[in-house]
Amino acid sequence: MTRAAPALRRDLRARRAAPWFAAATAMAAYCLAMAVQGTYPFGGRSRAVNDLGNQFVPFHARLRDLMHGEAHGDLFFNWASGYGTPFLADFFTYLMNPFSWLVGAFPRDSVEFPVFLVTLFSAGLAAGIMTVFLGRLHEGSPWLRALLSVGFGLSAWMISDGFSDPMWMWGLVALPLMGIAYDGCLHRRRWVTGALLVTVCWAGNFYTAAMATIGMGLVLLVRVLLAEAETGERPSAEVDDRPAGERTAGVRPGVSAWWPARMRPRVPARWRAGASAWWPVRWRAGASAWWRGGVPSRVSARWRAGVRLRVLARAVSMTGAGILLAAPVLTVGLKASKLSQPAPEAVYGGPPGPLDYLAHLIPGGLVGRVPHISVGMLALLLVATYPFIRRVPRTERIAWLALVVLIAGSLVWKPTILLWHGLALPNGSPYRASIALTAVLVCVAWLALARRPRLPELLAGAAVVLALVVAVSTTAYMTTGPWILAAGGVVLLGLLLGLDRFRDDRGVRRGLTVALAGAVFLSASYTVLSTTRIRDAIDWWKPKRTFDAQSLAAYRQLKAADAWPASRTDPGPHSFASNDPMLLAGQGGGYYSSYLPAVTADTLHRLGGGWYIQGRHTRSFNDPVARAVMGVSSYLEPDDGPDGFVRRTAAAPPVVTLRPAGTPLDGTVRDVSLFSRQERALGARLYEVPRIARSGDGDLVPGRGWPLKADRASEADGAAPGDGTSTTFTAVCTPGTEAYWYAPWLRGRVDALGTTLAPVGKYPMTSNPLYRLGTVRPDGEVAVRVRSAQRQYVPESPVGCLDRAALERTVRHLRATGPDRVDASGHGIGATFAPGTAGTAVLSVVATPGWRCAVDGGPARVPRTLGGLIAVELGDGASRLSCSYRTPGLRLGLAASGAAAALLLAVTAAHLLRTRTSRPRRTPGPSRSSFRSQRS
């Protein structure tokens, strides 16, 4: 016992240190690759590519503003984007990775650094927790399983998919956490703790948590089916985390999980504590045949099936309770998704070629839309070796390899792709669920390495890998990086062979393990470097502009001009990223999110705003009338100056205005054109909408508009027009007015009044805004020549001529008749009028579902709308209007979460009570001297 104590302490220290070692190795390897590539924060190349720059850096900037009290709005509502939009669903989906909250500890102009830390720390934490889970899967060297966990933390999924989506990085953490939670179900213990782990996973990011739940649920199913399958013993022994004194009692861990209480041997607690001191040697060695942690052979198969079903039922109930505890995240997100602008229809292009798919088992490459499943060459060698390890029961090998094949196939079959992604084919890569396969591959690799594969088995696995490399050598995936890493597999193979050769020499094994750690570190770092270099060479991955000298100058100007809630300061139509209002502050129309409300997209579009991605990315208004409707008093425009923009000011009405009683609200009148809709929203006649004459053949098509000639020889993006290939629209307006052109779905080239436009509309993906053509000349003629490469239509009334003087008079009138004071809170807005004010109050806020308004403290009611904006009739007279926003789905989620919390508390209380009542009384036991006296 004395000799074993240092070994036990050394083993305990190793098990505690290995997760930290895995985390540090993964993070150091990633940082080294970024430093060599010169990527931020180690170089000048920004990481803000794709959605990382367009969405997540701006979202983190807003989170930082909220944490410092510098944002307009709160967690429930965002006054900055889309001229006012709900925010809680965005927060739950994009900002619930706990590492995202580090952003509050950094200056605003350094937001990109904590966003980088989200990726880095998530990868490190995932590697550390995976190290713990692998120990639950099978006992073995903590250091070796840590090296495999590095491959999981820096898997191809993380390098290619997860790195640009900070919230998805929590999915890396969720997979081993779910595995640990289900391991508790396998042992029929820690149900409440497991439910809390499920909650942590689902609250952090429910999208990837669902994938983790499915993936680790399948792992649990395999483990349950394998238990007692052949020998009556558990095929994957669990690590014994109990104190050394309990481990020496000769009882294998997990015994209580598989024996019902009525069938467990009843040994007094005082005997169990010191059993090893006086039990016969033959008992200490194996604790007898009936005390091995397995089900005795005499127990029927029906009883075993019942045990398995109870384990699965425990897992299902635990998962359900954990998800219910995180219910607000789900109910708010699902409700917001239902109310959001529909996404473009995604079409699955079919599975990749078999060789292209298999090639992605080799690390270091990046090509096309194929599941990113590589977890490093070490894991690949061990997975290939696993089928040949004879010490692993055949049933176990078949089961785990079948699971790998099952998940791999499900990633490329459309029905199961839908299952992995919540029954919706994603826009973008359809293979996001490959994160689950990376976890299973690491599990299989550990099951192989923990059995200490021998020379013939390792050589057989190496032959399989060599055959794989030869088979995929002609694919586009096999560039320089994969070839170098595949060749480096020879070094890893040699080190594995050395571990087998010197398995009994502790010193040599320690040296070989250190060498293996160095090889894993270098190969992981080069894998990140190789993939990053390939990606950086692709134009699609060009970094967005987030925090540079120009954007910081824009931020300072917008903050200096901030007048909210009296009026808005709009960062548009100039654009740095797709969410400029959150990136730069201000209150604009730019907003890019999966939760952009459909009513917001439709309202801004119908008032003349442009959009992208079928309305999931709205833009700020370009024209003065729409800006006046929204109360915009300051905005940025593109410019050739050093900052790339210039700030303009405009007279604007307040955000809350008053219209006379009887103003026609939505549903009572029909707007014949965009111009009449803008006039009704502002409450005045502003435009002259002339009759249109079209050149050449082509009559007006009712319901569609004017047809255009198709010039097949021209470029679709508006090349220089040729003779006789354009269509001219002619109108007559009052000289001195400003002509505007509106053709939302036009793609081509427009020339009029000395202005050339290159609209890029495409129904329904891209909508053009209302464009200014110029000032109408003294002859009053407005000739618009349009060139198009395809047959398309422009609206019946595409030209409107704005009377600037009428607009100025209207703004002055609205300011004179407006409220005495406008105030706004985090998710509310109100106005104070002179006593007895009558008419209709119009708020420059889109009437998204969830708004309630009250007059003079009366009951809160759903408001009516004017041009899609909130409109409240004040009745015979009022002095106070208050509106507040209530997040749809939040109350239901809180109720479900409260019920789940009550259930967990009840289970905890029952467990404590049962433990206290079943604890045996402490009675003096016989001493060793009494035994001696009896013998004598």
Short mmCIF file of N, CA and C in Angstrom, two decimals, residues 705-781:
data_model
loop_
_atom_site.label_atom_id
_atom_site.label_comp_id
_atom_site.label_asym_id
_atom_site.label_seq_id
_atom_site.Cartn_x
_atom_site.Cartn_y
_atom_site.Cartn_z
N GLY A 705 -45.61 45.99 -65.12
CA GLY A 705 -44.93 47.22 -65.45
C GLY A 705 -44.51 47.27 -66.90
N TRP A 706 -43.47 48.07 -67.16
CA TRP A 706 -42.98 48.28 -68.53
C TRP A 706 -41.91 47.24 -68.86
N PRO A 707 -42.07 46.55 -70.01
CA PRO A 707 -41.03 45.58 -70.40
C PRO A 707 -39.81 46.29 -70.96
N LEU A 708 -38.65 45.67 -70.77
CA LEU A 708 -37.40 46.20 -71.29
C LEU A 708 -36.87 45.31 -72.40
N LYS A 709 -36.17 45.93 -73.35
CA LYS A 709 -35.48 45.16 -74.36
C LYS A 709 -34.30 44.42 -73.74
N ALA A 710 -34.02 43.25 -74.22
CA ALA A 710 -32.90 42.46 -73.73
C ALA A 710 -31.73 42.62 -74.67
N ASP A 711 -30.60 43.06 -74.16
CA ASP A 711 -29.38 43.20 -74.94
C ASP A 711 -28.43 42.08 -74.52
N ARG A 712 -28.48 40.98 -75.27
CA ARG A 712 -27.69 39.80 -74.89
C ARG A 712 -26.19 40.06 -75.00
N ALA A 713 -25.80 41.06 -75.76
CA ALA A 713 -24.37 41.29 -75.96
C ALA A 713 -23.75 42.10 -74.83
N SER A 714 -24.60 42.71 -74.00
CA SER A 714 -24.07 43.56 -72.94
C SER A 714 -23.84 42.77 -71.67
N GLU A 715 -23.11 43.37 -70.78
CA GLU A 715 -22.85 42.74 -69.49
C GLU A 715 -24.05 42.93 -68.58
N ALA A 716 -24.32 41.94 -67.76
CA ALA A 716 -25.47 42.02 -66.86
C ALA A 716 -25.29 43.09 -65.81
N ASP A 717 -24.04 43.50 -65.56
CA ASP A 717 -23.83 44.50 -64.52
C ASP A 717 -23.79 45.91 -65.09
N GLY A 718 -24.17 46.09 -66.35
CA GLY A 718 -24.28 47.44 -66.88
C GLY A 718 -23.07 47.89 -67.65
N ALA A 719 -22.73 47.23 -68.76
CA ALA A 719 -21.61 47.65 -69.59
C ALA A 719 -22.04 48.86 -70.41
N ALA A 720 -21.10 49.44 -71.14
CA ALA A 720 -21.41 50.61 -71.95
C ALA A 720 -22.45 50.26 -73.00
N PRO A 721 -23.51 51.08 -73.11
CA PRO A 721 -24.59 50.77 -74.04
C PRO A 721 -24.18 50.98 -75.49
N GLY A 722 -24.80 50.24 -76.36
CA GLY A 722 -24.57 50.41 -77.80
C GLY A 722 -25.78 51.01 -78.46
N ASP A 723 -25.64 51.39 -79.71
CA ASP A 723 -26.76 52.02 -80.42
C ASP A 723 -27.89 51.03 -80.61
N GLY A 724 -29.10 51.54 -80.37
CA GLY A 724 -30.29 50.74 -80.64
C GLY A 724 -30.51 49.60 -79.69
N THR A 725 -29.80 49.55 -78.53
CA THR A 725 -29.95 48.42 -77.61
C THR A 725 -30.55 48.85 -76.28
N SER A 726 -31.02 50.08 -76.16
CA SER A 726 -31.53 50.57 -74.89
C SER A 726 -33.00 50.94 -75.02
N THR A 727 -33.63 51.05 -73.87
CA THR A 727 -35.02 51.49 -73.79
C THR A 727 -35.04 52.83 -73.08
N THR A 728 -35.77 53.80 -73.65
CA THR A 728 -35.83 55.15 -73.09
C THR A 728 -37.23 55.44 -72.56
N PHE A 729 -37.27 55.92 -71.32
CA PHE A 729 -38.52 56.35 -70.72
C PHE A 729 -38.48 57.86 -70.59
N THR A 730 -39.53 58.51 -71.06
CA THR A 730 -39.57 59.97 -71.08
C THR A 730 -40.73 60.46 -70.23
N ALA A 731 -40.46 61.48 -69.42
CA ALA A 731 -41.48 62.10 -68.57
C ALA A 731 -41.24 63.60 -68.54
N VAL A 732 -42.25 64.33 -68.11
CA VAL A 732 -42.15 65.78 -68.00
C VAL A 732 -42.50 66.19 -66.59
N CYS A 733 -41.58 66.95 -65.96
CA CYS A 733 -41.79 67.43 -64.59
C CYS A 733 -41.55 68.93 -64.52
N THR A 734 -41.91 69.50 -63.40
CA THR A 734 -41.70 70.93 -63.19
C THR A 734 -40.20 71.20 -63.10
N PRO A 735 -39.70 72.17 -63.87
CA PRO A 735 -38.27 72.49 -63.80
C PRO A 735 -37.85 72.85 -62.38
N GLY A 736 -36.67 72.43 -62.01
CA GLY A 736 -36.14 72.72 -60.68
C GLY A 736 -36.45 71.67 -59.62
N THR A 737 -37.40 70.80 -59.90
CA THR A 737 -37.66 69.71 -58.95
C THR A 737 -36.56 68.64 -59.09
N GLU A 738 -36.53 67.72 -58.16
CA GLU A 738 -35.52 66.67 -58.16
C GLU A 738 -36.16 65.37 -58.64
N ALA A 739 -35.57 64.78 -59.70
CA ALA A 739 -36.12 63.54 -60.26
C ALA A 739 -35.52 62.34 -59.54
N TYR A 740 -36.39 61.38 -59.23
CA TYR A 740 -35.98 60.13 -58.59
C TYR A 740 -36.48 58.95 -59.40
N TRP A 741 -35.71 57.87 -59.35
CA TRP A 741 -35.99 56.66 -60.13
C TRP A 741 -36.13 55.47 -59.20
N TYR A 742 -37.21 54.71 -59.41
CA TYR A 742 -37.43 53.54 -58.55
C TYR A 742 -37.78 52.34 -59.41
N ALA A 743 -36.85 51.40 -59.47
CA ALA A 743 -37.05 50.11 -60.15
C ALA A 743 -36.34 49.07 -59.29
N PRO A 744 -37.02 48.52 -58.29
CA PRO A 744 -36.32 47.72 -57.26
C PRO A 744 -35.62 46.48 -57.79
N TRP A 745 -36.14 45.86 -58.88
CA TRP A 745 -35.56 44.59 -59.32
C TRP A 745 -34.75 44.74 -60.62
N LEU A 746 -34.44 45.97 -60.99
CA LEU A 746 -33.71 46.20 -62.25
C LEU A 746 -32.23 45.90 -62.08
N ARG A 747 -31.70 45.24 -63.10
CA ARG A 747 -30.26 45.00 -63.17
C ARG A 747 -29.78 45.46 -64.53
N GLY A 748 -28.85 46.39 -64.55
CA GLY A 748 -28.39 46.92 -65.83
C GLY A 748 -27.70 48.26 -65.65
N ARG A 749 -28.08 49.22 -66.53
CA ARG A 749 -27.47 50.55 -66.49
C ARG A 749 -28.54 51.59 -66.77
N VAL A 750 -28.49 52.69 -66.01
CA VAL A 750 -29.47 53.76 -66.13
C VAL A 750 -28.72 55.07 -66.33
N ASP A 751 -29.11 55.85 -67.36
CA ASP A 751 -28.52 57.16 -67.64
C ASP A 751 -29.65 58.18 -67.72
N ALA A 752 -29.52 59.28 -66.93
CA ALA A 752 -30.52 60.35 -66.96
C ALA A 752 -29.97 61.58 -66.27
N LEU A 753 -30.22 62.75 -66.85
CA LEU A 753 -29.87 64.04 -66.26
C LEU A 753 -28.40 64.09 -65.83
N GLY A 754 -27.54 63.48 -66.63
CA GLY A 754 -26.11 63.49 -66.34
C GLY A 754 -25.67 62.51 -65.27
N THR A 755 -26.58 61.67 -64.82
CA THR A 755 -26.26 60.69 -63.79
C THR A 755 -26.28 59.29 -64.38
N THR A 756 -25.30 58.49 -64.02
CA THR A 756 -25.24 57.09 -64.46
C THR A 756 -25.33 56.19 -63.22
N LEU A 757 -26.26 55.26 -63.31
CA LEU A 757 -26.46 54.31 -62.22
C LEU A 757 -26.21 52.91 -62.73
N ALA A 758 -25.80 52.04 -61.83
CA ALA A 758 -25.59 50.63 -62.17
C ALA A 758 -26.35 49.77 -61.17
N PRO A 759 -27.67 49.73 -61.24
CA PRO A 759 -28.45 48.93 -60.28
C PRO A 759 -28.17 47.45 -60.44
N VAL A 760 -28.26 46.73 -59.34
CA VAL A 760 -27.91 45.30 -59.33
C VAL A 760 -29.07 44.47 -58.78
N GLY A 761 -30.29 44.93 -59.02
CA GLY A 761 -31.45 44.22 -58.51
C GLY A 761 -31.62 42.84 -59.13
N LYS A 762 -32.20 41.96 -58.35
CA LYS A 762 -32.52 40.62 -58.82
C LYS A 762 -33.60 40.06 -57.92
N TYR A 763 -34.78 39.89 -58.47
CA TYR A 763 -35.92 39.44 -57.67
C TYR A 763 -35.73 37.98 -57.26
N PRO A 764 -35.99 37.65 -55.99
CA PRO A 764 -36.29 38.54 -54.85
C PRO A 764 -35.07 38.79 -53.98
N MET A 765 -33.87 38.43 -54.46
CA MET A 765 -32.69 38.47 -53.61
C MET A 765 -32.22 39.88 -53.31
N THR A 766 -32.11 40.73 -54.34
CA THR A 766 -31.51 42.05 -54.17
C THR A 766 -32.48 43.11 -54.66
N SER A 767 -32.77 44.06 -53.80
CA SER A 767 -33.69 45.15 -54.14
C SER A 767 -32.92 46.46 -54.16
N ASN A 768 -33.12 47.24 -55.22
CA ASN A 768 -32.48 48.55 -55.33
C ASN A 768 -33.25 49.57 -54.50
N PRO A 769 -32.55 50.57 -53.96
CA PRO A 769 -33.25 51.65 -53.27
C PRO A 769 -33.80 52.67 -54.26
N LEU A 770 -34.42 53.70 -53.74
CA LEU A 770 -34.87 54.84 -54.54
C LEU A 770 -33.64 55.69 -54.85
N TYR A 771 -33.36 55.89 -56.18
CA TYR A 771 -32.18 56.61 -56.61
C TYR A 771 -32.52 58.04 -57.03
N ARG A 772 -31.61 58.97 -56.73
CA ARG A 772 -31.74 60.35 -57.22
C ARG A 772 -31.09 60.45 -58.59
N LEU A 773 -31.84 60.99 -59.57
CA LEU A 773 -31.32 61.18 -60.92
C LEU A 773 -30.69 62.55 -61.11
N GLY A 774 -31.28 63.59 -60.50
CA GLY A 774 -30.75 64.94 -60.64
C GLY A 774 -31.87 65.96 -60.67
N THR A 775 -31.47 67.21 -60.91
CA THR A 775 -32.43 68.32 -60.95
C THR A 775 -33.01 68.42 -62.35
N VAL A 776 -34.32 68.59 -62.42
CA VAL A 776 -35.01 68.68 -63.70
C VAL A 776 -34.61 69.98 -64.40
N ARG A 777 -34.27 69.87 -65.68
CA ARG A 777 -33.79 71.02 -66.46
C ARG A 777 -34.93 71.95 -66.85
N PRO A 778 -34.58 73.13 -67.36
CA PRO A 778 -35.63 74.12 -67.67
C PRO A 778 -36.68 73.63 -68.65
N ASP A 779 -36.33 72.71 -69.54
CA ASP A 779 -37.34 72.23 -70.48
C ASP A 779 -38.30 71.23 -69.84
N GLY A 780 -38.00 70.78 -68.62
CA GLY A 780 -38.89 69.89 -67.89
C GLY A 780 -38.82 68.43 -68.31
N GLU A 781 -38.04 68.12 -69.31
CA GLU A 781 -38.02 66.74 -69.79
C GLU A 781 -37.05 65.90 -68.96
#
